[in-house]
Amino acid sequence: MSAVELRARPSTRFFRSELWLIFGRRRNWVGMAVLAAVPVLLIIAVKVSPPGGGGGPDFVNQITQNGVFAALAALTLELPLFLPVAVASISADSIAGEANLGTLRYLLAVPVDRVRLLVVKFAAIAVFALAATLLVAGVGALLGLAVFGGGPLVTLSGTTLPFWAGVGRLVLVCGYLTVCLTAMGAIGMFVSTLTEQPIGATIATLVLTVGSEILDAIPQLAVIHRYLPTHYWLAYTDLLRDPVSYDQVVPGLWSATAYILIFGAAAWARFAGRDVTS
Amino acid sequence: MTDLAVVSTGLTKRFRSGQVAVNTVDLAVPYGSVYGFLGPNGSGKTTTIRLLLGLVRPTAGTHRLLGSAMPGAAARVLPRVGALVEGPAFHPYLSGLDNLRRLDAADRTVEPRSAGARIDAALDRVGLLAARRKRYRHYSLGMRQRLAIAAALLRPRDLLILDEPTNGLDPQGTREVRSLLSALSATGTTVVLSTHLLSEVEQICSHVGVMHLGRLVAQGPLAELRARTAPSVEVRSADAAGAARVLTELGLTEVVTVGETATGVLGGVVPEKVVAALVHADVPVRGFQVRSADLEEMFVQLTGEGFDVSG
């Protein structure tokens, strides 16, 4: 019997292993390739047939003047479904995927404390949400600049910002959307603690997200709109005004924080004492 | 109770379905023993192992691993416990090596710098070093089982809890795993081994616990349990009926003749007396053997049934 006292050292190894599990998986590469394909297609389409003005969404019309707008246009196109699908599949896989494979019991026997497991899984979901957003924006901005060149950014208020200030606004938009998507990831992680079927958890998370978007589109339900998880997502456009309007962005950040705390706590309540029989 | 590596008191698990999978089990596994945890399929062995590791919360009862109360001491105790629970489970799209790296990364009590060496050593012990870069998806059942054993050996352990470790292995692999377990036991590691292979118990176990319908119906050193069941004699003779008559006259019980063989349970009768009586009665004896009750008979006596699935 070794009487050696085992001491747990703070370590980022498990977190890094988790990131590697997400970003090293071929299935996720395919998903990220799809995310990256949207700005590429958009830029090709605009190059082949430049918009005649007035027709498409605002951002698309401006791509020819400033390539950075390709990033904003691509984010706008992917926000209703593609980005939520990506985050839902990763977050819903977090616990249910391990339970489904049976690796959950071996992680817990290592031992990995259950709270630590949730924290690491959630942190990895947040990193993925950031990576997915930056991927769409990055591909759009770089390819847009390469094809159409840079230029001043015309804000939604009609004023003009110098090029680098415009890039700064794009970074703010990415940050805001990352927080919004991470809140959705917290919901997905909670759903993931309820089942051993990652596909079912993914679908349930998407139903909640798209369902929230649908409810948000029904004017008669205005009283509940501000409590919906997706209600403030489109507030990112306020970051493109001059001066920036925080009327919707700040409540949006509070809403996301509340969703993260509530569903993080719910995941803990569900998972901490659960019998792992998978 | 400091001489016990695993001890439980009244350990009980009633699932929400109402099924009592584990019923007031008092395990006592001495340090340094190889403890064979026997029982038919569905008798509660795996649920007991899940309880021991803290994967499942008990409905009642307590247990200690390596002297510390679980599940409170899990963070301190479980790193010293290697486990194989209900078969191997790994990420199919990762290689064997990468799967072990992930498990090692999850353990905050190990030295990260020695990870590579420890992982290679564990893979080497189970003979998987050459296949370490193959994806787990492409491993055979036996290779998967070996990888799970390697995971239990990622670091020196004081206690191994192994659920059917030789399941799916070919005879050569089975032999290798048994000699590996014997070698580990020789260095002081306590081994709890759930199995339904009686030959496995016979070969490597020093202690046995028998589960039946969620209850631990017998427990103790193997030799002691064996002694509880009476030895029998087997006489081969052209006159089996005559031999049987002699055995009955001597007071042997459960006398049976099958073809040219007569058997009977010795009870208090000494074997030498049986031979003398057979010769005296002019029974032609071709073969004579004293058999201690084999494990299977012992098992049947304890559980009242064979290896059927418990309901």
Coordinates of C-alpha atoms in Angstrom, one line a residue:
Chain A
M1 CA 0.0 0.0 0.0
S2 CA 1.5 3.3 -1.0
A3 CA 0.7 5.9 1.6
V4 CA 1.7 8.6 -0.9
E5 CA -0.8 11.4 -0.7
L6 CA -2.1 12.1 -4.2
R7 CA -2.4 15.8 -4.9
A8 CA -4.5 17.2 -7.7
R9 CA -2.6 19.9 -9.5
P10 CA -4.4 22.6 -11.5
S11 CA -3.9 21.6 -15.1
T12 CA -5.2 22.5 -18.6
R13 CA -4.5 19.1 -20.0
F14 CA -8.1 17.9 -19.9
F15 CA -9.4 21.1 -21.4
R16 CA -6.9 20.9 -24.2
S17 CA -7.8 17.2 -24.7
E18 CA -11.5 18.3 -25.0
L19 CA -10.6 21.0 -27.6
W20 CA -8.6 18.5 -29.5
L21 CA -11.6 16.1 -29.4
I22 CA -13.8 18.8 -31.0
F23 CA -11.4 20.3 -33.5
G24 CA -9.7 17.0 -34.4
R25 CA -12.9 15.2 -35.3
R26 CA -13.5 14.8 -39.0
R27 CA -17.3 15.2 -38.6
N28 CA -16.6 18.7 -37.2
W29 CA -14.2 19.6 -40.0
V30 CA -17.0 18.9 -42.5
G31 CA -19.3 21.1 -40.4
M32 CA -16.8 23.9 -40.4
A33 CA -16.2 23.6 -44.1
V34 CA -19.9 24.1 -44.6
L35 CA -19.8 27.2 -42.4
A36 CA -16.8 28.5 -44.4
A37 CA -18.4 27.8 -47.7
V38 CA -21.2 30.3 -47.3
P39 CA -19.0 33.5 -47.5
V40 CA -17.1 31.9 -50.4
L41 CA -20.3 31.3 -52.3
L42 CA -21.5 34.7 -51.5
I43 CA -18.4 36.4 -52.7
I44 CA -18.3 34.4 -55.9
A45 CA -22.0 35.2 -56.5
V46 CA -21.4 38.9 -56.0
K47 CA -18.3 38.9 -58.2
V48 CA -20.1 37.2 -61.0
S49 CA -23.2 39.2 -60.8
P50 CA -22.8 42.5 -58.8
P51 CA -26.0 43.7 -57.1
G52 CA -27.6 46.5 -59.0
G53 CA -28.4 48.3 -55.7
G54 CA -31.5 48.1 -53.6
G55 CA -32.2 44.4 -54.3
G56 CA -30.5 42.2 -51.7
P57 CA -29.8 42.7 -48.0
D58 CA -27.9 45.8 -47.1
F59 CA -24.6 44.1 -46.4
V60 CA -24.6 42.3 -49.7
N61 CA -24.9 45.6 -51.6
Q62 CA -21.9 47.0 -49.9
I63 CA -19.5 44.1 -50.5
T64 CA -18.2 45.6 -53.8
Q65 CA -17.2 48.8 -52.0
N66 CA -15.6 47.1 -49.0
G67 CA -14.7 43.4 -48.8
V68 CA -15.2 43.4 -45.0
F69 CA -18.9 43.5 -45.6
A70 CA -18.7 39.9 -46.9
A71 CA -18.0 38.9 -43.3
L72 CA -21.1 40.7 -42.0
A73 CA -23.3 39.4 -44.8
A74 CA -22.1 35.8 -44.3
L75 CA -22.8 36.1 -40.5
T76 CA -26.2 37.5 -41.2
L77 CA -27.0 34.6 -43.5
E78 CA -25.7 31.9 -41.1
L79 CA -27.1 33.2 -37.9
P80 CA -30.7 31.9 -38.2
L81 CA -29.7 28.2 -38.8
F82 CA -26.1 27.2 -39.8
L83 CA -24.4 28.6 -36.7
P84 CA -27.0 27.3 -34.3
V85 CA -26.8 23.9 -36.0
A86 CA -23.0 23.9 -35.4
V87 CA -23.2 24.9 -31.8
A88 CA -26.2 22.6 -31.1
S89 CA -24.3 19.6 -32.5
I90 CA -21.2 20.3 -30.4
S91 CA -23.1 21.2 -27.1
A92 CA -25.6 18.4 -27.4
D93 CA -22.8 15.9 -27.9
S94 CA -20.9 17.1 -24.7
I95 CA -22.4 14.7 -22.1
A96 CA -24.8 12.6 -24.2
G97 CA -22.0 11.7 -26.7
E98 CA -19.7 10.4 -23.9
A99 CA -22.6 8.5 -22.3
N100 CA -23.5 7.0 -25.7
L101 CA -20.0 5.7 -26.2
G102 CA -19.7 4.6 -22.6
T103 CA -16.6 6.8 -22.2
L104 CA -18.4 8.8 -19.5
R105 CA -18.1 6.0 -16.9
Y106 CA -14.4 5.8 -17.6
L107 CA -13.9 9.6 -17.3
L108 CA -15.8 9.6 -14.0
A109 CA -13.7 6.7 -12.7
V110 CA -10.4 8.5 -13.5
P111 CA -11.8 10.4 -11.6
V112 CA -13.0 13.5 -13.2
D113 CA -15.2 15.5 -10.8
R114 CA -18.7 15.9 -12.3
V115 CA -18.7 19.7 -11.8
R116 CA -15.2 19.9 -13.4
L117 CA -16.4 17.8 -16.3
L118 CA -19.3 20.3 -16.9
V119 CA -17.1 23.3 -16.6
V120 CA -14.5 21.9 -19.1
K121 CA -17.3 20.9 -21.5
F122 CA -18.9 24.3 -21.3
A123 CA -15.6 26.1 -21.8
A124 CA -14.9 24.0 -24.9
I125 CA -18.4 24.8 -26.2
A126 CA -17.7 28.6 -25.7
V127 CA -14.3 28.2 -27.6
F128 CA -16.1 26.4 -30.4
A129 CA -18.8 29.2 -30.7
L130 CA -16.0 31.7 -30.9
A131 CA -14.1 29.6 -33.5
A132 CA -17.2 29.1 -35.6
T133 CA -18.0 32.8 -35.6
L134 CA -14.4 33.8 -36.4
L135 CA -14.3 31.2 -39.2
V136 CA -17.3 32.7 -41.0
A137 CA -16.2 36.3 -40.4
G138 CA -12.5 35.5 -41.1
V139 CA -13.1 33.7 -44.4
G140 CA -15.6 36.4 -45.5
A141 CA -13.3 39.3 -44.5
L142 CA -10.1 38.0 -46.0
L143 CA -11.6 36.7 -49.2
G144 CA -13.8 39.8 -49.6
L145 CA -10.7 42.0 -49.2
A146 CA -8.8 39.9 -51.6
V147 CA -11.5 40.1 -54.3
F148 CA -13.0 43.5 -53.7
G149 CA -10.3 45.4 -51.7
G150 CA -10.8 47.4 -48.5
G151 CA -12.3 50.7 -48.0
P152 CA -14.1 52.9 -45.5
L153 CA -17.1 51.3 -43.7
V154 CA -20.4 53.0 -44.2
T155 CA -22.3 52.6 -41.0
L156 CA -26.1 51.9 -40.7
S157 CA -26.4 55.5 -39.6
G158 CA -25.0 56.6 -42.9
T159 CA -21.7 57.9 -41.6
T160 CA -18.3 56.6 -42.7
L161 CA -15.7 55.0 -40.6
P162 CA -12.1 54.5 -41.5
F163 CA -11.0 51.0 -42.6
W164 CA -9.5 49.9 -39.3
A165 CA -12.3 51.3 -37.2
G166 CA -14.6 49.2 -39.5
V167 CA -12.6 46.1 -38.7
G168 CA -12.9 46.9 -35.1
R169 CA -16.7 47.0 -35.4
L170 CA -16.5 43.5 -37.1
V171 CA -14.5 42.2 -34.1
L172 CA -17.2 43.6 -31.7
V173 CA -19.9 41.9 -33.7
C174 CA -18.1 38.5 -33.5
G175 CA -17.7 38.9 -29.8
Y176 CA -21.4 39.6 -29.3
L177 CA -22.5 36.7 -31.5
T178 CA -20.1 34.4 -29.7
V179 CA -21.8 35.3 -26.3
C180 CA -25.2 34.7 -27.9
L181 CA -24.2 31.3 -29.3
T182 CA -22.5 30.3 -26.1
A183 CA -25.8 30.9 -24.2
M184 CA -27.4 28.5 -26.7
G185 CA -24.6 26.1 -26.1
A186 CA -25.5 26.1 -22.3
I187 CA -29.0 25.1 -23.2
G188 CA -27.6 22.3 -25.5
M189 CA -25.3 21.1 -22.7
F190 CA -28.3 20.9 -20.3
V191 CA -30.3 18.9 -22.8
S192 CA -27.3 16.7 -23.2
T193 CA -27.4 15.7 -19.6
L194 CA -30.9 14.4 -20.0
T195 CA -30.2 11.7 -22.6
E196 CA -27.7 9.2 -23.9
Q197 CA -28.6 10.0 -27.5
P198 CA -26.5 12.9 -28.9
I199 CA -28.6 13.1 -32.1
G200 CA -31.8 13.5 -30.0
A201 CA -30.2 16.2 -27.9
T202 CA -29.0 18.1 -31.0
I203 CA -32.5 18.0 -32.5
A204 CA -34.1 19.1 -29.2
T205 CA -31.6 22.0 -28.9
L206 CA -32.4 23.1 -32.5
V207 CA -36.1 22.9 -31.9
L208 CA -35.7 25.2 -28.9
T209 CA -33.6 27.6 -30.9
V210 CA -35.7 27.7 -34.1
G211 CA -38.8 27.6 -31.9
S212 CA -37.6 30.7 -30.1
E213 CA -37.0 32.5 -33.5
I214 CA -40.5 31.6 -34.6
L215 CA -42.1 32.8 -31.4
D216 CA -40.1 36.0 -31.7
A217 CA -41.6 36.5 -35.2
I218 CA -45.2 36.4 -33.9
P219 CA -46.1 40.0 -33.0
Q220 CA -49.0 39.0 -30.8
L221 CA -46.5 37.3 -28.4
A222 CA -44.6 40.5 -27.9
V223 CA -44.9 40.2 -24.1
I224 CA -42.7 37.2 -24.0
H225 CA -40.2 38.3 -26.7
R226 CA -37.6 39.7 -24.5
Y227 CA -37.4 36.4 -22.5
L228 CA -36.6 34.4 -25.6
P229 CA -33.0 33.1 -26.0
T230 CA -32.7 34.4 -29.5
H231 CA -34.5 37.7 -29.1
Y232 CA -31.5 39.9 -28.9
W233 CA -29.3 38.1 -31.5
L234 CA -30.0 40.6 -34.2
A235 CA -28.9 43.4 -31.9
Y236 CA -25.4 43.0 -33.4
T237 CA -26.5 45.4 -36.1
D238 CA -26.5 48.1 -33.5
L239 CA -22.8 47.7 -33.2
L240 CA -22.6 49.0 -36.8
R241 CA -24.3 52.3 -36.0
D242 CA -22.5 55.6 -35.4
P243 CA -22.4 56.1 -32.5
V244 CA -22.9 52.5 -31.3
S245 CA -26.3 51.9 -29.8
Y246 CA -26.3 49.8 -26.7
D247 CA -30.1 49.8 -26.1
Q248 CA -30.4 46.2 -27.3
V249 CA -26.8 45.0 -27.0
V250 CA -26.6 45.4 -23.2
P251 CA -29.9 43.6 -22.5
G252 CA -28.7 41.0 -25.0
L253 CA -25.6 40.4 -23.0
W254 CA -27.6 40.2 -19.7
S255 CA -30.1 37.8 -21.4
A256 CA -27.2 35.5 -22.6
T257 CA -25.6 35.6 -19.1
A258 CA -28.9 34.7 -17.5
Y259 CA -29.3 31.7 -19.9
I260 CA -25.8 30.5 -19.2
L261 CA -26.3 30.7 -15.5
I262 CA -29.7 29.1 -15.4
F263 CA -28.9 26.3 -17.8
G264 CA -25.5 25.7 -16.4
A265 CA -27.1 25.3 -12.9
A266 CA -29.8 23.1 -14.4
A267 CA -27.1 20.9 -16.0
W268 CA -25.3 20.6 -12.7
A269 CA -28.5 19.8 -10.8
R270 CA -29.4 17.1 -13.3
F271 CA -25.9 15.6 -13.7
A272 CA -24.3 15.9 -10.3
G273 CA -26.3 13.2 -8.6
R274 CA -27.3 11.1 -11.6
D275 CA -26.7 7.4 -11.7
V276 CA -24.4 6.7 -14.7
T277 CA -25.5 3.3 -16.0
S278 CA -24.5 3.8 -19.6
Chain B
M1 CA -10.9 -2.7 9.4
T2 CA -7.6 -1.6 8.0
D3 CA -6.7 -5.0 6.5
L4 CA -9.4 -4.7 3.9
A5 CA -8.9 -3.0 0.5
V6 CA -12.6 -3.0 -0.2
V7 CA -15.3 -3.2 2.5
S8 CA -19.0 -2.5 2.2
T9 CA -21.8 -2.5 4.8
G10 CA -25.3 -3.1 3.7
L11 CA -24.7 -1.8 0.2
T12 CA -28.1 -1.7 -1.5
K13 CA -29.3 -0.3 -4.9
R14 CA -32.9 -0.1 -5.7
F15 CA -33.5 1.4 -9.2
R16 CA -36.4 3.6 -9.9
S17 CA -38.0 0.7 -11.7
G18 CA -38.3 -0.9 -8.2
Q19 CA -35.8 -3.6 -9.1
V20 CA -33.3 -4.3 -6.3
A21 CA -30.1 -5.0 -8.2
V22 CA -27.9 -5.1 -5.1
N23 CA -29.3 -6.2 -1.8
T24 CA -27.5 -5.5 1.5
V25 CA -24.1 -6.6 0.3
D26 CA -21.2 -6.8 2.8
L27 CA -18.1 -7.1 0.8
A28 CA -14.7 -7.8 2.4
V29 CA -11.7 -7.9 0.1
P30 CA -8.4 -8.3 2.0
Y31 CA -5.4 -6.3 0.8
G32 CA -3.2 -8.3 -1.5
S33 CA -5.9 -10.8 -2.4
V34 CA -7.2 -11.8 -5.9
Y35 CA -10.9 -11.7 -5.2
G36 CA -13.1 -13.6 -7.7
F37 CA -16.5 -12.0 -7.9
L38 CA -18.7 -14.7 -9.2
G39 CA -22.3 -14.8 -10.2
P40 CA -24.7 -15.6 -13.0
N41 CA -25.5 -12.9 -15.5
G42 CA -27.8 -10.4 -14.0
S43 CA -26.9 -11.2 -10.4
G44 CA -25.8 -7.7 -9.6
K45 CA -22.0 -7.9 -10.1
T46 CA -21.7 -4.9 -12.4
T47 CA -24.1 -2.7 -10.4
T48 CA -22.0 -3.5 -7.4
I49 CA -18.9 -2.4 -9.2
R50 CA -20.6 0.8 -10.3
L51 CA -21.5 1.4 -6.7
L52 CA -17.9 0.8 -5.6
L53 CA -16.6 3.4 -8.1
G54 CA -19.3 6.0 -7.3
L55 CA -20.9 5.9 -10.7
V56 CA -24.2 4.9 -9.1
R57 CA -25.4 6.2 -5.7
P58 CA -26.4 3.6 -3.2
T59 CA -30.0 3.5 -1.9
A60 CA -28.6 2.3 1.4
G61 CA -25.3 1.2 2.9
T62 CA -21.7 2.5 2.8
H63 CA -18.4 1.4 1.5
R64 CA -14.7 2.1 1.8
L65 CA -12.0 1.7 -0.8
L66 CA -8.4 1.5 0.3
G67 CA -9.4 2.6 3.8
S68 CA -11.2 5.8 2.8
A69 CA -15.0 6.4 2.8
M70 CA -16.5 6.7 -0.7
P71 CA -17.8 8.6 -2.5
G72 CA -16.4 11.4 -0.3
A73 CA -12.8 10.4 -0.9
A74 CA -13.2 9.7 -4.6
A75 CA -10.7 12.4 -5.7
R76 CA -8.0 10.9 -3.5
V77 CA -8.8 7.3 -3.8
L78 CA -9.9 6.6 -7.4
P79 CA -6.5 7.6 -8.9
R80 CA -5.1 4.6 -7.0
V81 CA -7.9 2.3 -8.5
G82 CA -7.8 1.0 -12.0
A83 CA -11.1 -0.1 -13.3
L84 CA -12.7 -2.0 -16.2
V85 CA -16.5 -1.6 -16.0
E86 CA -18.9 -3.5 -18.3
G87 CA -16.5 -3.8 -21.2
P88 CA -14.3 -1.4 -23.0
A89 CA -15.5 2.0 -24.2
F90 CA -13.4 4.4 -26.2
H91 CA -13.8 7.1 -28.9
P92 CA -14.0 5.1 -32.1
Y93 CA -12.4 7.7 -34.4
L94 CA -9.3 8.1 -32.1
S95 CA -6.4 5.7 -32.1
G96 CA -5.7 3.5 -29.1
L97 CA -2.8 5.8 -28.2
D98 CA -4.9 8.9 -28.4
N99 CA -7.7 7.4 -26.3
L100 CA -5.2 6.6 -23.5
R101 CA -3.7 10.1 -23.8
R102 CA -7.2 11.5 -23.2
L103 CA -7.7 9.4 -20.1
D104 CA -4.3 10.3 -18.8
A105 CA -5.0 14.0 -19.5
A106 CA -8.1 13.8 -17.4
D107 CA -6.1 12.7 -14.3
R108 CA -4.8 15.7 -12.5
T109 CA -2.8 13.7 -10.0
V110 CA -0.2 12.3 -12.5
E111 CA 3.0 13.9 -13.8
P112 CA 2.2 15.1 -17.3
R113 CA 5.8 14.8 -18.4
S114 CA 5.8 11.0 -17.8
A115 CA 2.6 10.5 -19.8
G116 CA 4.3 9.2 -23.0
A117 CA 6.4 6.7 -21.1
R118 CA 3.5 5.5 -18.9
I119 CA 1.2 5.1 -21.9
D120 CA 3.7 3.2 -23.9
A121 CA 4.5 0.9 -20.9
A122 CA 0.7 0.2 -20.4
L123 CA 0.3 -0.6 -24.1
D124 CA 3.4 -2.8 -24.0
R125 CA 2.0 -4.8 -21.0
V126 CA -1.1 -5.7 -22.9
G127 CA 0.7 -6.3 -26.2
L128 CA -0.8 -3.4 -28.1
L129 CA 2.3 -1.3 -28.7
A130 CA 2.4 -2.2 -32.4
A131 CA -1.3 -1.4 -33.0
R132 CA -1.3 1.8 -30.9
R133 CA -1.8 4.2 -33.9
K134 CA -4.7 2.2 -35.3
R135 CA -8.1 3.8 -34.9
Y136 CA -10.1 2.1 -32.1
R137 CA -12.9 1.5 -34.6
H138 CA -10.7 -1.0 -36.4
Y139 CA -9.7 -2.9 -33.2
S140 CA -10.9 -6.4 -32.8
L141 CA -12.9 -7.3 -29.7
G142 CA -9.8 -8.8 -28.0
M143 CA -7.8 -5.6 -28.8
R144 CA -10.5 -3.4 -27.4
Q145 CA -10.4 -5.5 -24.2
R146 CA -6.6 -5.2 -24.0
L147 CA -6.9 -1.4 -24.5
A148 CA -9.3 -1.2 -21.6
I149 CA -6.9 -3.2 -19.4
A150 CA -4.1 -0.9 -20.5
A151 CA -6.2 2.1 -19.4
A152 CA -6.5 0.5 -15.9
L153 CA -2.7 0.2 -15.8
L154 CA -1.8 3.8 -16.9
R155 CA -0.2 4.3 -13.5
P156 CA 0.7 2.1 -10.6
R157 CA -2.5 1.1 -8.9
D158 CA -3.1 -0.3 -5.4
L159 CA -6.5 -1.8 -6.4
L160 CA -7.8 -3.1 -9.7
I161 CA -11.5 -3.6 -10.2
L162 CA -12.0 -5.6 -13.4
D163 CA -15.3 -6.6 -14.8
E164 CA -14.8 -9.7 -16.9
P165 CA -11.3 -8.8 -18.1
T166 CA -10.8 -11.8 -20.3
N167 CA -14.1 -11.4 -22.2
G168 CA -13.5 -11.6 -25.9
L169 CA -9.9 -12.7 -25.7
D170 CA -8.5 -15.7 -27.5
P171 CA -7.0 -18.5 -25.4
Q172 CA -3.5 -17.0 -25.8
G173 CA -4.8 -13.5 -24.7
T174 CA -6.6 -15.1 -21.8
R175 CA -3.4 -16.7 -20.6
E176 CA -1.5 -13.5 -21.0
V177 CA -4.1 -11.5 -19.0
R178 CA -4.1 -14.1 -16.2
S179 CA -0.3 -14.1 -15.9
L180 CA -0.4 -10.3 -16.0
L181 CA -2.9 -10.3 -13.1
S182 CA -0.8 -12.8 -11.2
A183 CA 2.3 -10.6 -11.7
L184 CA 0.4 -7.5 -10.5
S185 CA -0.9 -9.4 -7.5
A186 CA 2.7 -10.6 -6.7
T187 CA 3.7 -6.9 -6.4
G188 CA 1.0 -6.3 -3.8
T189 CA -1.9 -5.0 -6.0
T190 CA -5.3 -6.1 -4.8
V191 CA -7.4 -7.4 -7.6
V192 CA -11.2 -7.7 -7.7
L193 CA -12.2 -9.7 -10.7
S194 CA -15.7 -10.2 -11.7
T195 CA -16.2 -13.3 -13.9
H196 CA -18.4 -16.1 -14.8
L197 CA -15.5 -18.3 -15.8
L198 CA -15.0 -20.8 -13.0
S199 CA -11.7 -22.0 -14.4
E200 CA -10.4 -18.4 -14.1
V201 CA -11.3 -18.3 -10.5
E202 CA -9.7 -21.7 -9.9
Q203 CA -6.5 -20.6 -11.5
I204 CA -5.8 -17.2 -10.1
C205 CA -8.1 -16.3 -7.2
S206 CA -7.3 -16.5 -3.5
H207 CA -10.7 -15.3 -2.4
V208 CA -14.2 -15.7 -3.8
G209 CA -17.5 -13.9 -3.4
V210 CA -20.6 -15.3 -4.9
M211 CA -23.5 -13.1 -6.0
H212 CA -27.0 -14.5 -6.5
L213 CA -30.1 -12.4 -7.2
G214 CA -28.4 -9.2 -5.8
R215 CA -27.2 -10.9 -2.6
L216 CA -23.7 -12.0 -1.7
V217 CA -24.5 -15.6 -0.8
A218 CA -21.0 -16.7 0.1
Q219 CA -17.6 -15.0 0.6
G220 CA -14.2 -16.1 1.9
P221 CA -10.9 -17.7 1.0
L222 CA -11.3 -20.1 -1.9
A223 CA -9.9 -23.1 0.1
E224 CA -12.3 -22.4 2.9
L225 CA -15.3 -22.3 0.7
R226 CA -14.2 -25.5 -1.0
A227 CA -13.8 -27.3 2.3
R228 CA -17.5 -26.7 3.0
T229 CA -18.4 -28.9 0.1
A230 CA -17.7 -32.6 0.6
P231 CA -15.3 -34.5 -1.6
S232 CA -16.5 -37.6 -3.6
V233 CA -15.1 -40.8 -5.0
E234 CA -15.3 -42.1 -8.5
V235 CA -14.9 -45.9 -9.1
R236 CA -14.5 -47.2 -12.6
S237 CA -15.4 -50.9 -12.8
A238 CA -17.0 -53.4 -15.2
D239 CA -19.3 -54.2 -12.2
A240 CA -20.5 -50.6 -11.6
A241 CA -23.6 -51.9 -9.9
G242 CA -21.5 -53.9 -7.4
A243 CA -19.3 -51.0 -6.7
A244 CA -22.3 -48.8 -6.1
R245 CA -23.7 -51.3 -3.6
V246 CA -20.4 -51.3 -1.7
L247 CA -20.3 -47.5 -1.6
T248 CA -23.9 -47.5 -0.2
E249 CA -23.1 -50.1 2.4
L250 CA -20.1 -48.0 3.6
G251 CA -22.5 -45.0 4.1
L252 CA -21.6 -42.9 1.1
T253 CA -24.4 -40.6 0.0
E254 CA -25.7 -39.6 -3.4
V255 CA -24.4 -42.8 -5.0
V256 CA -24.9 -42.8 -8.8
T257 CA -23.8 -45.2 -11.5
V258 CA -23.3 -44.0 -15.0
G259 CA -22.1 -46.7 -17.4
E260 CA -19.0 -48.2 -15.9
T261 CA -18.6 -45.5 -13.3
A262 CA -20.0 -45.3 -9.8
T263 CA -19.7 -42.1 -7.7
G264 CA -20.6 -41.2 -4.2
V265 CA -20.1 -38.4 -1.7
L266 CA -17.5 -39.5 0.9
G267 CA -18.9 -37.8 4.0
G268 CA -16.9 -39.0 6.9
V269 CA -15.6 -42.1 5.2
V270 CA -11.9 -42.3 4.5
P271 CA -11.0 -43.2 0.9
E272 CA -8.6 -46.0 1.9
K273 CA -11.5 -47.8 3.6
V274 CA -13.5 -47.6 0.3
V275 CA -10.7 -49.3 -1.7
A276 CA -10.3 -52.1 0.9
A277 CA -14.0 -52.7 0.9
L278 CA -14.2 -52.8 -2.9
V279 CA -11.4 -55.4 -3.0
H280 CA -12.9 -57.4 -0.2
A281 CA -16.2 -57.6 -2.1
D282 CA -14.4 -58.8 -5.2
V283 CA -15.5 -55.8 -7.3
P284 CA -13.0 -55.5 -10.2
V285 CA -11.6 -52.0 -9.9
R286 CA -10.1 -50.4 -13.0
G287 CA -9.9 -46.8 -11.7
F288 CA -10.3 -45.0 -8.4
Q289 CA -10.3 -41.3 -7.9
V290 CA -11.0 -38.9 -5.0
R291 CA -12.4 -35.6 -6.2
S292 CA -12.7 -32.5 -4.2
A293 CA -15.9 -30.8 -5.1
D294 CA -15.2 -28.7 -8.2
L295 CA -16.1 -25.1 -8.3
E296 CA -19.1 -25.6 -10.4
E297 CA -20.6 -28.0 -7.9
M298 CA -19.8 -25.6 -5.2
F299 CA -21.4 -22.8 -7.2
V300 CA -24.6 -24.8 -7.8
Q301 CA -24.7 -25.7 -4.1
L302 CA -24.5 -22.1 -3.1
T303 CA -26.9 -20.6 -5.6
G304 CA -29.2 -23.6 -6.1
E305 CA -28.8 -23.1 -9.8
G306 CA -26.4 -23.3 -12.7
F307 CA -25.3 -20.4 -14.9
D308 CA -28.8 -19.3 -15.9
V309 CA -29.6 -15.7 -16.1
S310 CA -31.1 -14.5 -12.8
G311 CA -34.4 -12.9 -13.3

